[in-house]
Short mmCIF file of C-alpha atoms in Angstrom, two decimals:
data_model
loop_
_atom_site.label_atom_id
_atom_site.label_comp_id
_atom_site.label_asym_id
_atom_site.label_seq_id
_atom_site.Cartn_x
_atom_site.Cartn_y
_atom_site.Cartn_z
CA GLY A 2 10.18 16.43 -5.39
CA ALA A 3 10.04 16.18 -2.43
CA GLY A 4 7.42 13.52 -1.95
CA VAL A 5 4.99 11.60 -4.76
CA SER A 6 2.06 13.47 -5.85
CA GLN A 7 -1.30 13.10 -7.31
CA SER A 8 -3.80 14.67 -9.12
CA PRO A 9 -5.97 15.78 -8.49
CA ARG A 10 -6.89 15.20 -4.97
CA TYR A 11 -10.59 15.21 -5.17
CA LYS A 12 -12.30 13.99 -8.47
CA VAL A 13 -16.57 13.75 -8.41
CA THR A 14 -17.54 12.77 -11.84
CA LYS A 15 -20.41 11.47 -13.97
CA ARG A 16 -21.01 8.25 -14.71
CA GLY A 17 -20.23 7.29 -18.27
CA GLN A 18 -17.29 10.06 -18.30
CA ASP A 19 -13.65 9.42 -18.76
CA VAL A 20 -11.09 10.57 -15.83
CA ALA A 21 -7.60 10.69 -15.96
CA LEU A 22 -5.34 10.41 -12.22
CA ARG A 23 -1.63 11.83 -12.40
CA CYS A 24 1.33 11.11 -10.62
CA ASP A 25 4.67 12.50 -10.53
CA PRO A 26 6.78 10.63 -8.33
CA ILE A 27 9.93 10.98 -6.26
CA SER A 28 12.85 12.28 -8.88
CA GLY A 29 14.76 9.33 -9.58
CA HIS A 30 12.24 6.64 -8.68
CA VAL A 31 12.48 3.25 -10.86
CA SER A 32 9.91 2.38 -10.38
CA LEU A 33 5.91 3.15 -10.12
CA TYR A 34 2.56 1.09 -8.67
CA TRP A 35 -1.06 2.08 -8.82
CA TYR A 36 -2.93 1.20 -6.34
CA ARG A 37 -6.78 1.10 -5.44
CA GLN A 38 -7.97 1.31 -1.67
CA ALA A 39 -11.28 0.87 -0.41
CA LEU A 40 -12.35 2.63 2.70
CA GLY A 41 -10.90 0.59 6.12
CA GLN A 42 -9.19 -1.60 3.40
CA GLY A 43 -5.23 -2.24 2.42
CA PRO A 44 -4.02 -0.97 -1.12
CA GLU A 45 -5.39 -3.01 -4.28
CA PHE A 46 -2.22 -3.70 -6.50
CA LEU A 47 -3.11 -2.44 -9.88
CA THR A 48 -0.12 -2.38 -11.63
CA TYR A 49 3.66 -0.86 -11.68
CA PHE A 50 6.23 -0.14 -14.42
CA ASN A 51 9.69 -0.05 -13.76
CA TYR A 52 11.30 2.77 -15.73
CA GLU A 53 9.34 3.78 -18.94
CA ALA A 54 8.42 -0.30 -18.63
CA GLN A 55 4.58 -1.45 -17.54
CA GLN A 56 6.10 -4.89 -15.96
CA ASP A 57 2.33 -6.27 -14.13
CA LYS A 58 -0.49 -5.57 -15.50
CA SER A 59 -2.80 -8.26 -13.79
CA GLY A 60 -4.62 -5.99 -11.26
CA LEU A 61 -6.84 -3.71 -12.97
CA PRO A 62 -10.19 -4.88 -12.55
CA ASN A 63 -11.17 -4.59 -16.73
CA ASP A 64 -9.90 -3.24 -19.80
CA ARG A 65 -11.17 0.24 -19.02
CA PHE A 66 -8.63 0.70 -16.69
CA SER A 67 -5.18 1.34 -18.48
CA ALA A 68 -2.11 3.32 -17.00
CA GLU A 69 1.26 4.45 -18.63
CA ARG A 70 4.51 6.13 -18.02
CA PRO A 71 5.85 7.47 -21.40
CA GLU A 72 9.11 8.51 -20.54
CA GLY A 73 9.73 6.78 -17.47
CA SER A 74 8.56 9.53 -14.72
CA ILE A 75 4.94 10.94 -14.72
CA SER A 76 1.92 8.54 -14.99
CA THR A 77 -1.27 8.58 -16.03
CA LEU A 78 -4.00 6.12 -15.17
CA THR A 79 -7.00 6.18 -16.81
CA ILE A 80 -10.32 5.00 -16.25
CA GLN A 81 -12.96 5.09 -19.32
CA ARG A 82 -16.47 4.82 -18.90
CA THR A 83 -16.63 5.27 -15.52
CA GLU A 84 -18.60 3.18 -13.50
CA GLN A 85 -20.03 4.03 -9.89
CA ARG A 86 -17.80 0.81 -8.24
CA ASP A 87 -15.03 2.15 -9.69
CA SER A 88 -14.98 5.37 -6.71
CA ALA A 89 -12.00 4.50 -4.54
CA MET A 90 -9.39 6.03 -3.19
CA TYR A 91 -6.34 5.80 -6.17
CA ARG A 92 -2.74 5.80 -4.29
CA CYS A 93 0.06 5.70 -6.49
CA ALA A 94 3.63 4.26 -5.00
CA SER A 95 7.02 5.22 -6.13
CA SER A 96 10.59 3.38 -5.15
CA LEU A 97 14.19 4.17 -6.08
CA VAL A 98 14.97 0.38 -7.53
CA PRO A 99 13.09 -1.13 -10.50
CA GLY A 100 10.36 -3.70 -8.67
CA PRO A 101 8.71 -5.06 -7.46
CA ASN A 102 9.08 -5.95 -4.05
CA THR A 103 12.22 -4.43 -3.33
CA GLY A 104 13.45 -1.29 -1.87
CA GLU A 105 11.11 0.85 0.44
CA LEU A 106 7.45 2.35 -1.17
CA PHE A 107 7.14 5.95 -0.73
CA PHE A 108 3.29 6.41 -1.50
CA GLY A 109 1.30 9.71 -2.65
CA GLU A 110 -1.80 11.23 -0.38
CA GLY A 111 -3.91 9.83 -3.10
CA SER A 112 -6.37 10.87 -5.74
CA ARG A 113 -9.90 10.64 -3.91
CA LEU A 114 -12.28 9.17 -7.24
CA THR A 115 -16.42 9.72 -6.18
CA VAL A 116 -18.78 8.09 -9.70
CA LEU A 117 -21.97 9.60 -9.63
CA LYS B 3 -3.22 -18.63 -2.47
CA ASN B 4 -1.09 -16.05 -0.26
CA GLN B 5 -2.55 -13.71 2.14
CA VAL B 6 -1.93 -11.46 5.26
CA GLU B 7 -4.72 -11.97 7.65
CA GLN B 8 -3.79 -9.65 10.81
CA SER B 9 -5.30 -8.91 14.68
CA PRO B 10 -6.86 -7.22 16.13
CA GLN B 11 -8.93 -5.51 13.56
CA SER B 12 -9.28 -2.83 16.00
CA LEU B 13 -7.27 -1.26 19.20
CA ILE B 14 -8.39 0.64 21.84
CA ILE B 15 -5.86 1.66 24.09
CA LEU B 16 -5.27 4.47 27.21
CA GLU B 17 -2.10 7.16 26.40
CA GLY B 18 0.90 5.85 28.17
CA LYS B 19 -0.07 2.01 27.84
CA ASN B 20 2.22 -0.69 25.36
CA CYS B 21 0.04 -2.42 22.69
CA THR B 22 0.85 -5.37 19.82
CA LEU B 23 -0.62 -5.54 17.21
CA GLN B 24 -0.08 -10.02 15.13
CA CYS B 25 -0.01 -10.48 11.10
CA ASN B 26 0.28 -13.51 10.13
CA TYR B 27 1.11 -14.24 6.48
CA THR B 28 0.64 -17.87 4.21
CA VAL B 29 2.62 -16.04 1.40
CA SER B 30 4.93 -17.95 -0.30
CA PRO B 31 8.54 -17.60 -1.35
CA PHE B 32 8.25 -15.15 1.25
CA SER B 33 11.19 -12.57 0.55
CA ASN B 34 10.13 -9.40 3.35
CA LEU B 35 7.68 -8.41 5.34
CA ARG B 36 7.11 -4.94 5.95
CA TRP B 37 5.51 -2.81 8.02
CA TYR B 38 3.37 0.48 7.37
CA LYS B 39 1.23 3.29 9.17
CA GLN B 40 -1.74 5.11 7.44
CA ASP B 41 -2.45 8.11 9.01
CA THR B 42 -6.81 9.52 8.51
CA GLY B 43 -6.72 10.48 5.03
CA ARG B 44 -2.80 9.82 4.48
CA GLY B 45 -0.71 7.59 2.49
CA PRO B 46 0.92 4.61 3.94
CA VAL B 47 4.30 5.08 5.89
CA SER B 48 7.01 2.64 6.25
CA LEU B 49 7.90 1.41 9.47
CA THR B 50 10.18 -1.52 8.89
CA ILE B 51 11.20 -3.73 6.33
CA MET B 52 12.45 -7.11 7.89
CA THR B 53 13.94 -10.01 4.96
CA PHE B 54 14.14 -13.43 6.28
CA SER B 55 17.17 -13.50 7.97
CA GLU B 56 16.04 -10.75 10.45
CA ASN B 57 13.51 -12.01 13.72
CA THR B 58 13.28 -7.81 15.28
CA LYS B 59 14.20 -4.68 14.00
CA SER B 60 13.15 -1.25 15.90
CA ASN B 61 12.37 2.15 14.41
CA GLY B 62 12.16 4.13 17.79
CA ARG B 63 8.85 2.71 19.66
CA TYR B 64 8.18 0.73 17.33
CA THR B 65 9.88 -2.73 17.31
CA ALA B 66 8.43 -5.61 14.74
CA THR B 67 9.35 -9.62 15.61
CA LEU B 68 9.05 -11.93 12.68
CA ASP B 69 9.28 -15.56 13.23
CA ALA B 70 9.76 -16.99 9.81
CA ASP B 71 9.13 -20.65 10.99
CA THR B 72 5.91 -19.66 11.47
CA LYS B 73 5.20 -16.58 9.31
CA GLN B 74 4.03 -15.18 11.94
CA SER B 75 5.39 -10.66 12.76
CA SER B 76 4.20 -8.30 15.18
CA LEU B 77 4.02 -4.63 15.75
CA HIS B 78 4.84 -3.29 19.92
CA ILE B 79 4.05 -0.07 20.04
CA THR B 80 5.85 1.54 23.79
CA ALA B 81 4.52 4.31 25.57
CA SER B 82 1.67 4.83 23.04
CA GLN B 83 1.31 8.87 21.94
CA LEU B 84 -1.85 9.91 21.31
CA SER B 85 0.25 10.37 17.21
CA ASP B 86 0.29 6.74 17.33
CA SER B 87 -3.75 6.91 16.51
CA ALA B 88 -3.95 5.18 13.01
CA SER B 89 -4.04 1.86 10.78
CA TYR B 90 -1.22 0.18 10.68
CA ILE B 91 -0.67 -2.41 7.80
CA CYS B 92 1.52 -5.47 7.13
CA VAL B 93 2.00 -6.05 4.12
CA VAL B 94 4.24 -9.09 2.85
CA SER B 95 6.53 -9.75 -0.61
CA ALA B 96 6.92 -12.93 -2.40
CA LYS B 97 9.76 -13.53 -4.26
CA LEU B 98 9.19 -12.68 -8.09
CA ILE B 99 8.66 -15.64 -9.96
CA THR B 100 6.69 -15.77 -12.58
CA ALA B 101 6.10 -11.81 -14.23
CA GLY B 102 1.82 -11.38 -14.09
CA SER B 103 1.49 -11.52 -10.29
CA GLN B 104 0.06 -8.90 -8.76
CA GLY B 105 3.92 -6.99 -8.18
CA ASN B 106 4.35 -9.48 -5.65
CA LEU B 107 3.44 -7.16 -2.11
CA ILE B 108 0.19 -8.58 -0.24
CA PHE B 109 -1.46 -6.12 1.59
CA GLY B 110 -2.81 -6.71 5.00
CA LYS B 111 -6.08 -5.15 5.40
CA GLY B 112 -5.00 -3.47 8.47
CA THR B 113 -5.48 -2.83 12.50
CA LYS B 114 -6.78 0.22 13.42
CA LEU B 115 -5.06 1.60 16.35
CA SER B 116 -7.22 4.38 18.69
CA VAL B 117 -5.12 6.26 21.46
CA LYS B 118 -7.31 7.98 23.90
CA PRO B 119 -6.22 10.28 27.06
#
């Protein structure tokens, strides 16, 4: 696609529900990153993939968070048993070259998660 | 600890004026430094990427400088426009040493710039 696409753009859920956030990177981009961004703050790293392999998941806050990229393209970030503190903007970024820290990152518009 | 500090936290200037945003970092070993512009509600967009050997790089009215000895960078905006109103985020990349190192991109909290007519 023309850019990194994320869905849903907005998600409101009740505490305890599971949510799945989707990221469709730019076609042909090798690396894919997930970030979480609080209002007024810079993005906070969660995890990243090169192709389908999850290279680093050290930023995932706890075991309720997981991510996959089974075919090396679309990725899903899943949050189980959501809590109010999970409310944030979740951003995906992709890069043409394998990561980390090589090549320009292109960010999506983000998925705004609100947990009631 | 790898950190990126930006100043000022926020800045208001009049249209047409110049301004300079600062970024200090303690990331080691250093790989590259990036400046991003983030419009409200949008994803960050890359302005410049600078490696150790580059001490200045321009992108239109944006000029970034890097002093790798003092671990400082600045982003200078010339003849500001209303559309420059955004958050500007400094991101420093560390060379990969081991896996599990948070993707090696350390983000600053950003400087929120408001350009007034």
